[in-house]
Coordinates of C-alpha atoms and ligand atoms in Angstrom, one line a residue:
V1 CA 177.0 184.7 19.2
T2 CA 176.6 187.6 16.5
T3 CA 175.6 186.4 13.1
R4 CA 177.2 187.9 10.1
V5 CA 175.4 188.2 6.7
D6 CA 176.5 189.8 3.5
V7 CA 173.4 192.1 3.3
A8 CA 170.9 193.2 5.8
V9 CA 167.7 194.6 4.6
V10 CA 165.7 197.0 6.9
G11 CA 162.0 197.0 6.2
G12 CA 159.9 194.2 5.1
G13 CA 157.3 195.9 2.9
V14 CA 156.9 194.9 -0.6
V15 CA 160.2 196.7 -1.5
G16 CA 162.5 195.2 1.2
A17 CA 161.0 191.8 0.8
A18 CA 161.5 191.8 -3.0
V19 CA 165.2 192.8 -2.2
A20 CA 165.6 189.9 0.2
R21 CA 164.1 187.5 -2.2
R22 CA 166.4 188.6 -5.0
L23 CA 169.6 188.4 -2.8
A24 CA 168.7 185.1 -1.3
R25 CA 168.6 183.4 -4.8
T26 CA 172.4 184.3 -5.0
P27 CA 175.5 183.2 -3.2
C28 CA 175.0 186.3 -0.7
S29 CA 173.7 185.6 2.8
V30 CA 170.8 188.0 3.6
A31 CA 168.8 188.9 6.5
L32 CA 165.5 191.0 6.6
L33 CA 164.7 192.9 9.5
E34 CA 161.0 194.0 9.8
G35 CA 159.6 195.9 12.9
G36 CA 156.2 194.2 12.6
D37 CA 154.8 191.7 10.2
I38 CA 155.9 191.4 6.6
G39 CA 153.6 193.6 4.4
A40 CA 151.8 195.3 7.2
G41 CA 152.8 198.9 6.4
T42 CA 152.0 200.9 3.3
S43 CA 152.1 197.7 1.4
K44 CA 148.8 196.3 2.6
A45 CA 146.8 199.5 1.8
N46 CA 147.2 200.7 -1.7
T47 CA 145.0 200.8 -4.7
A48 CA 146.5 197.5 -6.1
I49 CA 147.1 198.3 -9.7
L50 CA 150.0 196.9 -11.6
H51 CA 150.9 199.9 -13.6
T52 CA 152.2 200.0 -17.0
G53 CA 153.9 203.2 -16.2
F54 CA 152.2 205.1 -19.1
D55 CA 151.8 208.3 -16.9
T56 CA 155.2 208.3 -15.3
T57 CA 157.7 211.0 -16.0
P58 CA 160.3 210.3 -18.8
G59 CA 163.8 210.3 -17.5
T60 CA 163.0 209.5 -13.9
A61 CA 164.1 206.3 -12.1
E62 CA 160.4 205.6 -11.3
A63 CA 159.5 205.6 -15.0
E64 CA 162.2 203.0 -15.7
L65 CA 161.7 200.9 -12.7
V66 CA 157.8 200.8 -13.0
R67 CA 158.2 199.7 -16.5
R68 CA 160.5 196.9 -15.8
G69 CA 158.8 196.0 -12.4
Y70 CA 155.7 195.6 -14.5
E71 CA 157.2 193.0 -16.8
L72 CA 158.8 191.2 -13.9
L73 CA 155.8 191.1 -11.7
A74 CA 153.4 190.1 -14.4
R75 CA 155.6 187.3 -15.2
Y76 CA 156.3 186.1 -11.6
A77 CA 152.7 186.5 -10.1
P78 CA 151.1 183.3 -11.6
S79 CA 153.9 180.9 -10.4
A80 CA 153.8 182.5 -6.8
G81 CA 149.9 182.5 -6.5
I82 CA 149.6 186.3 -6.6
A83 CA 146.1 187.0 -8.1
L84 CA 146.4 189.3 -11.1
E85 CA 143.6 190.2 -13.7
A86 CA 144.2 191.9 -17.0
T87 CA 141.3 194.3 -17.0
G88 CA 142.8 197.2 -18.9
A89 CA 142.0 200.9 -17.9
L90 CA 140.0 203.6 -19.4
L91 CA 141.2 207.1 -18.8
V92 CA 137.9 209.4 -19.1
A93 CA 138.0 213.1 -20.2
W94 CA 135.1 214.9 -18.8
S95 CA 135.5 218.3 -20.5
D96 CA 136.8 219.4 -23.8
E97 CA 139.9 220.8 -22.0
Q98 CA 140.6 217.2 -20.7
A99 CA 139.8 215.7 -23.9
D100 CA 142.4 218.0 -25.6
A101 CA 145.0 216.7 -23.1
L102 CA 144.5 213.0 -24.0
P103 CA 146.7 212.8 -27.1
A104 CA 149.6 214.4 -25.2
I105 CA 149.1 211.8 -22.6
A106 CA 149.4 209.0 -25.3
E107 CA 152.5 210.7 -26.6
A108 CA 154.1 211.0 -23.2
A109 CA 153.2 207.3 -22.6
A110 CA 155.1 206.6 -25.8
A111 CA 158.0 208.5 -24.6
V112 CA 158.3 206.2 -21.6
G113 CA 158.2 203.2 -23.8
Y114 CA 154.5 202.4 -23.7
D115 CA 152.9 202.8 -27.1
R116 CA 149.6 200.9 -26.8
C117 CA 147.3 203.6 -25.6
E118 CA 144.3 204.2 -27.8
L119 CA 142.1 207.4 -28.0
V120 CA 138.4 206.5 -28.1
D121 CA 135.3 208.6 -28.5
A122 CA 132.5 209.0 -26.1
S123 CA 130.4 206.3 -27.6
E124 CA 133.2 203.9 -27.2
C125 CA 133.6 204.9 -23.6
Y126 CA 129.9 204.0 -22.9
R127 CA 130.1 200.8 -24.7
R128 CA 133.1 199.7 -22.8
E129 CA 131.6 200.9 -19.4
P130 CA 127.9 201.1 -19.7
A131 CA 127.4 202.4 -16.2
L132 CA 129.7 205.4 -16.5
G133 CA 128.3 208.6 -15.4
P134 CA 126.9 211.2 -18.1
G135 CA 129.1 213.7 -19.6
A136 CA 132.2 211.8 -20.8
V137 CA 133.7 213.5 -23.8
R138 CA 136.5 211.2 -24.9
G139 CA 138.7 208.4 -23.6
L140 CA 142.1 206.9 -23.6
V141 CA 142.3 203.1 -23.3
V142 CA 145.4 201.8 -21.5
P143 CA 144.9 198.1 -22.4
D144 CA 147.8 196.6 -20.2
E145 CA 146.8 198.1 -16.7
Q146 CA 146.0 195.2 -14.4
I147 CA 144.7 194.7 -11.0
I148 CA 146.8 192.8 -8.5
C149 CA 146.6 191.3 -5.1
P150 CA 148.7 193.5 -2.9
W151 CA 148.9 191.2 0.1
T152 CA 150.5 188.2 -1.4
P153 CA 153.6 189.8 -3.2
P154 CA 155.6 190.8 0.0
L155 CA 154.6 187.5 1.7
A156 CA 155.6 185.5 -1.4
Y157 CA 158.9 187.3 -1.7
A158 CA 159.9 186.9 2.0
T159 CA 158.7 183.3 2.0
E160 CA 160.9 182.6 -1.1
S161 CA 163.9 184.4 0.7
I162 CA 163.6 181.9 3.4
A163 CA 163.1 178.9 1.1
N164 CA 166.4 180.0 -0.3
G165 CA 168.3 180.5 3.0
G166 CA 167.6 184.0 3.8
A167 CA 166.7 184.9 7.4
V168 CA 163.6 186.8 8.0
H169 CA 163.3 188.5 11.4
R170 CA 159.8 189.8 12.2
R171 CA 159.0 192.1 15.2
A172 CA 162.7 193.2 15.0
P173 CA 162.7 196.9 14.5
L174 CA 166.3 198.2 13.8
D175 CA 167.1 200.5 16.9
A176 CA 170.7 200.9 16.7
A177 CA 173.5 200.8 14.1
E178 CA 177.1 201.3 14.3
R179 CA 180.0 201.1 11.7
R180 CA 182.8 198.7 12.8
G181 CA 185.7 198.3 10.5
D182 CA 184.3 197.1 7.4
S183 CA 180.9 196.0 8.9
W184 CA 177.8 197.1 10.2
R185 CA 176.8 196.2 13.7
L186 CA 173.0 196.2 13.7
R187 CA 170.7 195.9 16.9
A188 CA 167.0 195.0 16.7
G189 CA 165.7 194.4 20.3
E190 CA 167.3 191.4 21.4
L191 CA 168.8 190.5 18.0
E192 CA 172.4 191.6 17.3
L193 CA 173.6 191.2 13.5
D194 CA 176.7 192.0 11.6
A195 CA 176.2 193.0 8.1
G196 CA 178.5 193.8 5.1
W197 CA 175.8 196.1 3.5
V198 CA 172.7 197.6 4.7
V199 CA 169.8 198.2 2.5
N200 CA 167.2 200.8 4.0
A201 CA 163.7 200.0 2.8
A202 CA 162.0 201.4 5.7
G203 CA 159.4 203.2 3.7
L204 CA 157.8 206.0 5.8
R205 CA 160.5 205.7 8.2
A206 CA 163.5 205.7 5.7
D207 CA 164.6 209.0 6.8
E208 CA 164.7 207.9 10.5
V209 CA 166.6 204.7 9.6
E210 CA 169.1 207.0 7.7
E211 CA 169.6 208.8 11.0
L212 CA 170.2 205.6 12.8
L213 CA 172.7 204.8 10.1
G214 CA 174.6 208.2 10.9
H215 CA 173.8 209.8 7.7
P216 CA 173.3 213.4 7.4
P217 CA 169.7 214.3 6.4
R218 CA 169.4 214.0 2.7
F219 CA 165.5 213.9 2.4
T220 CA 162.5 214.0 4.7
V221 CA 159.6 211.6 4.3
T222 CA 156.2 213.4 4.2
P223 CA 153.3 211.2 4.8
R224 CA 150.6 211.6 2.1
R225 CA 147.5 209.8 3.0
G226 CA 145.1 208.2 0.6
Q227 CA 141.7 207.1 1.8
L228 CA 139.6 204.5 -0.2
V229 CA 136.1 203.2 -0.2
V230 CA 135.3 199.5 -1.0
F231 CA 132.0 198.7 -2.4
D232 CA 130.0 195.3 -1.9
K233 CA 130.7 192.5 -4.5
L234 CA 127.2 193.1 -5.9
A235 CA 128.9 196.4 -7.4
R236 CA 131.4 194.4 -9.4
E237 CA 129.2 194.1 -12.4
L238 CA 129.0 197.9 -12.7
V239 CA 132.7 198.3 -13.5
R240 CA 134.7 196.1 -16.0
E241 CA 138.1 197.8 -16.0
I242 CA 139.9 200.5 -14.1
I243 CA 138.4 204.1 -14.8
L244 CA 140.9 206.7 -14.5
P245 CA 140.7 210.5 -14.3
V246 CA 142.9 212.7 -16.3
P247 CA 145.8 213.3 -13.8
S248 CA 146.9 216.8 -12.7
A249 CA 150.2 218.0 -11.8
R250 CA 149.9 217.1 -8.1
T251 CA 148.0 213.9 -8.2
K252 CA 146.7 211.0 -10.2
G253 CA 143.3 211.7 -9.1
V254 CA 140.4 209.6 -7.9
L255 CA 139.8 206.4 -9.6
V256 CA 137.3 203.6 -9.6
T257 CA 138.8 200.0 -10.1
P258 CA 137.6 196.4 -9.6
T259 CA 139.6 194.4 -7.1
V260 CA 140.8 190.8 -7.4
Y261 CA 138.6 190.0 -4.4
G262 CA 135.6 190.9 -6.4
N263 CA 134.7 194.3 -5.1
V264 CA 134.9 197.9 -6.5
M265 CA 137.0 200.5 -4.8
V266 CA 137.0 204.3 -5.2
G267 CA 139.8 206.4 -4.2
P268 CA 142.5 207.4 -3.3
T269 CA 142.5 210.9 -1.8
A270 CA 145.9 212.7 -1.5
E271 CA 146.4 214.6 1.8
D272 CA 149.7 215.6 3.2
L273 CA 149.9 215.0 6.9
D274 CA 152.3 215.3 9.8
D275 CA 151.7 212.0 11.3
K276 CA 153.1 208.9 9.5
D277 CA 150.9 206.6 11.4
D278 CA 147.6 208.4 10.7
T279 CA 145.7 205.8 8.7
A280 CA 142.3 206.9 10.0
C281 CA 139.6 207.7 7.5
T282 CA 137.8 211.0 7.9
A283 CA 134.2 211.9 7.3
E284 CA 135.3 214.6 4.8
G285 CA 137.5 212.4 2.9
L286 CA 134.9 209.6 2.5
A287 CA 132.3 212.1 1.6
A288 CA 134.4 213.6 -1.2
L289 CA 135.0 210.0 -2.5
L290 CA 131.3 209.2 -2.5
V291 CA 130.7 212.4 -4.6
E292 CA 133.4 211.3 -7.0
A293 CA 132.0 207.8 -7.1
H294 CA 128.4 209.3 -7.8
R295 CA 130.0 211.3 -10.9
L296 CA 132.0 208.4 -12.2
V297 CA 129.6 205.6 -11.8
P298 CA 126.3 206.9 -10.5
A299 CA 124.8 203.5 -9.7
L300 CA 127.9 202.8 -7.4
T301 CA 126.5 204.9 -4.7
S302 CA 123.2 202.8 -4.5
E303 CA 125.5 199.7 -3.5
D304 CA 126.5 199.0 -0.1
V305 CA 129.9 200.1 1.3
T306 CA 131.8 197.0 2.7
A307 CA 134.9 198.8 4.1
T308 CA 137.1 202.0 4.1
Y309 CA 140.7 202.2 4.7
A310 CA 143.7 204.5 4.1
G311 CA 147.2 204.1 3.2
V312 CA 150.1 206.6 3.6
R313 CA 152.4 207.2 0.7
A314 CA 156.2 208.0 1.6
A315 CA 156.6 211.2 -0.5
T316 CA 159.9 213.2 -0.2
E317 CA 161.0 216.7 -1.6
E318 CA 161.3 215.1 -4.9
R319 CA 159.0 213.7 -7.4
D320 CA 161.2 210.8 -8.1
Y321 CA 162.5 207.6 -6.1
R322 CA 165.4 208.6 -3.8
L323 CA 167.9 205.6 -4.6
L324 CA 171.1 206.4 -2.9
V325 CA 174.3 204.3 -2.8
N326 CA 176.8 205.1 -0.2
T327 CA 180.1 203.5 -1.1
D328 CA 181.9 204.9 1.9
D329 CA 179.9 202.9 4.6
A330 CA 178.3 200.2 2.3
S331 CA 174.8 201.3 2.5
I332 CA 172.0 201.6 -0.1
C333 CA 168.7 203.6 0.6
L334 CA 165.4 203.2 -1.3
A335 CA 163.1 206.1 -0.4
G336 CA 160.4 208.0 -1.9
I337 CA 158.8 204.9 -3.3
R338 CA 155.4 206.8 -3.3
S339 CA 152.6 205.5 -5.5
T340 CA 154.2 202.8 -7.5
G341 CA 156.2 200.6 -5.2
L342 CA 154.2 197.5 -5.7
T343 CA 154.6 197.5 -9.3
A344 CA 158.4 198.5 -9.2
S345 CA 159.4 196.1 -6.3
L346 CA 161.1 193.4 -8.4
A347 CA 162.8 196.0 -10.4
L348 CA 163.9 197.8 -7.4
A349 CA 165.4 194.6 -6.2
E350 CA 167.1 194.0 -9.5
W351 CA 168.6 197.6 -9.2
V352 CA 170.0 196.9 -5.7
A353 CA 171.6 193.6 -7.1
G354 CA 173.1 195.6 -9.9
R355 CA 174.7 198.1 -7.4
L356 CA 176.1 195.3 -5.2
R357 CA 177.4 193.8 -8.3
D358 CA 179.2 197.1 -9.1
H359 CA 181.0 196.7 -5.7
G360 CA 182.3 193.2 -6.5
I361 CA 179.5 191.2 -4.8
D362 CA 178.5 188.0 -6.5
V363 CA 174.5 188.5 -7.1
A364 CA 174.4 185.9 -10.1
E365 CA 171.2 183.7 -9.5
R366 CA 172.1 180.2 -8.1
D367 CA 171.2 177.2 -10.2
D368 CA 169.5 175.6 -7.2
A369 CA 167.4 178.7 -6.2
V370 CA 163.9 177.6 -5.7
G371 CA 160.4 179.3 -6.1
V372 CA 157.3 179.3 -3.9
R373 CA 153.6 179.2 -4.4
L374 CA 151.1 180.8 -1.8
P375 CA 147.4 180.4 -1.8
D376 CA 145.9 182.5 -4.6
L377 CA 143.3 184.8 -2.8
G378 CA 141.8 185.9 -6.1
E379 CA 138.0 185.6 -6.8
A380 CA 138.9 184.3 -10.3
S381 CA 140.8 181.4 -8.9
V382 CA 139.4 178.2 -7.7
R383 CA 139.1 178.8 -3.9
P384 CA 139.6 175.9 -1.6
Y385 CA 135.9 175.7 -0.7
Q386 CA 135.0 175.2 -4.3
D387 CA 137.7 172.4 -4.9
A388 CA 135.8 169.0 -4.3
E389 CA 139.2 167.0 -4.7
R390 CA 141.0 169.1 -2.2
I391 CA 138.0 168.7 0.3
A392 CA 137.8 165.2 -0.2
A393 CA 141.6 165.0 0.8
D394 CA 141.2 167.3 3.9
G395 CA 137.7 168.0 5.1
A396 CA 139.2 171.3 6.8
Y397 CA 139.0 173.0 3.3
G398 CA 135.3 172.5 3.2
A399 CA 134.5 173.9 6.6
I400 CA 133.8 177.6 6.0
V401 CA 134.7 179.9 8.9
C402 CA 134.5 183.5 7.4
H403 CA 131.2 183.2 5.3
C404 CA 131.4 186.6 3.7
E405 CA 134.6 185.8 1.9
R406 CA 134.2 181.9 2.2
V407 CA 137.5 181.3 4.0
T408 CA 137.8 177.8 5.3
A409 CA 139.2 176.3 8.5
G410 CA 142.0 174.6 6.4
E411 CA 143.1 178.1 5.0
L412 CA 143.2 179.6 8.3
R413 CA 145.2 176.8 9.7
D414 CA 147.7 176.9 7.0
A415 CA 148.2 180.8 7.6
C416 CA 149.1 180.1 11.2
Q417 CA 151.8 177.6 10.1
G418 CA 154.7 177.6 7.6
P419 CA 157.7 179.8 7.7
L420 CA 155.8 183.2 8.2
P421 CA 152.6 182.3 10.3
A422 CA 150.2 185.0 11.0
F423 CA 150.6 186.4 14.6
D424 CA 147.6 188.7 14.6
L425 CA 144.2 189.3 13.1
D426 CA 145.6 191.5 10.7
G427 CA 148.1 188.9 9.4
L428 CA 145.4 186.4 9.2
R429 CA 143.3 188.8 7.2
R430 CA 146.0 189.4 4.6
R431 CA 147.0 185.8 4.4
T432 CA 143.3 184.6 3.7
R433 CA 140.7 187.5 3.2
A434 CA 139.2 186.5 6.4
M435 CA 137.1 189.4 7.8
T436 CA 137.3 191.5 4.7
G437 CA 133.8 190.9 3.7
R438 CA 130.5 192.4 4.3
C439 CA 130.3 191.9 8.1
Q440 CA 134.1 192.9 8.6
G441 CA 134.5 190.2 11.0
F442 CA 131.3 190.7 13.0
W443 CA 130.5 187.2 12.6
C444 CA 133.8 185.4 12.7
S445 CA 136.4 187.4 14.6
A446 CA 135.9 185.8 18.0
E447 CA 136.3 182.3 16.4
L448 CA 139.2 183.6 14.4
V449 CA 140.9 185.0 17.7
S450 CA 140.3 181.6 19.2
R451 CA 141.9 179.7 16.2
L452 CA 144.9 181.9 16.3
R453 CA 145.3 181.7 20.0
D454 CA 145.3 177.8 19.7
A455 CA 147.7 177.8 16.8
T456 CA 150.2 180.3 17.9
G457 CA 150.0 180.6 21.7
T458 CA 149.1 184.2 21.1
S459 CA 146.8 185.7 23.7
G460 CA 143.5 187.2 22.6
A461 CA 144.7 190.7 23.8
T462 CA 147.4 190.9 21.2
T463 CA 145.7 189.7 18.2
G464 CA 145.0 192.9 17.0
L465 CA 141.3 192.8 17.2
G466 CA 139.6 196.3 17.5
P467 CA 138.0 199.0 15.5
A468 CA 141.3 200.1 13.9
G469 CA 142.2 196.5 12.9
A470 CA 138.8 196.0 11.4
A471 CA 138.8 199.3 9.4
H472 CA 142.1 199.0 7.7
R473 CA 142.8 196.4 5.2
Ligands
FAD501 C1 146.8 205.1 -1.2 C2 147.8 204.4 -2.1 C3 147.7 203.8 -3.3 C4 148.7 203.1 -4.0 N1 148.4 202.5 -5.1 C5 149.4 201.7 -5.7 C6 149.2 200.9 -6.9 O1 148.0 200.9 -7.3 N2 150.1 200.5 -7.5 C7 151.4 200.3 -6.9 O2 152.2 199.6 -7.5 N3 151.8 201.1 -5.8 C8 150.8 201.8 -5.2 N4 151.1 202.5 -4.0 C9 152.4 202.6 -3.5 C10 152.7 201.2 -2.9 O3 151.8 200.9 -2.0 C11 154.1 201.7 -2.1 O4 155.1 202.3 -2.9 C12 154.7 200.5 -1.5 O5 153.9 199.5 -0.6 C13 155.9 200.8 -0.6 O6 156.6 199.8 -0.2 P1 157.7 199.9 0.9 O7 158.3 198.4 1.2 O8 158.7 200.8 0.5 O9 157.1 200.4 2.2 P2 156.2 199.7 3.4 O10 155.2 198.7 3.0 O11 155.7 200.9 4.3 O12 157.3 198.9 4.3 C14 158.3 199.5 4.9 C15 158.4 198.4 6.2 O13 159.6 199.0 6.9 C16 159.3 198.7 8.3 N5 160.2 199.4 9.1 C17 160.1 200.8 9.4 N6 161.2 201.2 10.1 C18 161.8 200.0 10.5 C19 162.9 199.7 11.5 N7 163.6 200.6 12.1 N8 163.3 198.5 11.4 C20 162.7 197.4 10.7 N9 161.6 197.7 10.0 C21 161.1 199.0 9.8 C22 157.8 198.9 8.5 O14 157.4 198.2 9.7 C23 157.2 198.4 7.2 O15 156.7 197.3 7.1 C24 149.9 203.0 -3.3 C25 150.2 203.8 -2.1 C26 149.1 204.3 -1.4 C27 149.4 204.8 -0.1

């Protein structure tokens, strides 16, 4: 029997999962089709900043949706167990020319609705960030920039979609789509589904999904890789807030940021590639980041590097999101969500709901819609191994398996259960932090494979254990 839903969302990254969450809270029926695991694409490998949008371009969809998305996600995160820290940011000018550009950046921020930037002199920069490298001329404080856990949001959105009656199909890559009367007939492997509307949220593959839907090419996704270096937790004291460079026309540049897991990161690079799957780090890219790290916070380069990883931005020909509604065949495309999709995710979902409402679909939130709460992975939260009451009730939360990140047997067990259980090591990592610490799984990965196999019946060979899995967070 072919199931019919009002809306099928293709792509379970942070954007598609946010859309599935929003629509599941309404009278609409919704199905999310994801080729792999939820949040395992670009959404797992970014800089993890909740942007105020102070540096977005006025008049763009991105400016509007980042601003709105910031408000929505900052409000949503605490209830859903998404770690968030209000660190603020300091944009540092390293030359007189850059210093002269700061007032214009503050004015441009006000033009997109963010008027809390504050110019500070060099001594204030060093007071705020004592480990800052020599030569800072002036600074611009952006007090509301925040750091956020990038792994939990897509999982929380998809879990909430299920809790409200939505269907989430993982390992279900859309491979055929055909318009039949007033419906779409979609095929994803074994799965066949009819849908009133289709929302294309396939990230790097949004142009390919457009082709599957039979649309003429309206844009091409150009992968733009960003490599990052993660420093050990001992480096955390060196950096109190996000340290930003003065942006250029092409890129926001390399920044230094604390993470909610208690590390410090430097990156990202910006490299245009041909291969959408090329998440490799290169000796050249990492060397360039270490030079920048040394210039920005010299003491950082005496600290150990815990990990390196790369994410790939879905850039298109335009410097704005490509949000396209096709009324003729009932489809919506969310493409070109390059560097701000985590922040904008809930606003993009709201935007989709608005377009469906324009077409007579009831997208009012139901009174009985429920929320969900996932485990908070943040270092600032009380982790299960620190929670005596929880351990007393269930000893598995006192049994540490990943010693670097202090992840317990109870958390690993939970991650293999529930509506969206991990089915590989990467999934276990994003749900618990296991293997993301100093030893990168050297100590615990064999144990994790065994637990995963016992919990899910997955064979060790398909758990994703390998050099690539270990290198990319
Ligand atoms: C280096 C870097 C730094 C960044 N920093 C930040 C930041 O600090 N703050 C911020 O807000 N944003 C940041 N971003 C941007 C943010 O990560 C992205 O905008 C966001 O993750 C995009 O989400 P998405 O859902 O569109 O794409 P993805 O996460 O890539 O999801 C798309 C999904 O579609 C699936 N898919 C593809 N084809 C099919 C198919 N045929 N059928 C079914 N499923 C399919 C894929 O498997 C994938 O899971 C950064 C990005 C990068 C690369």
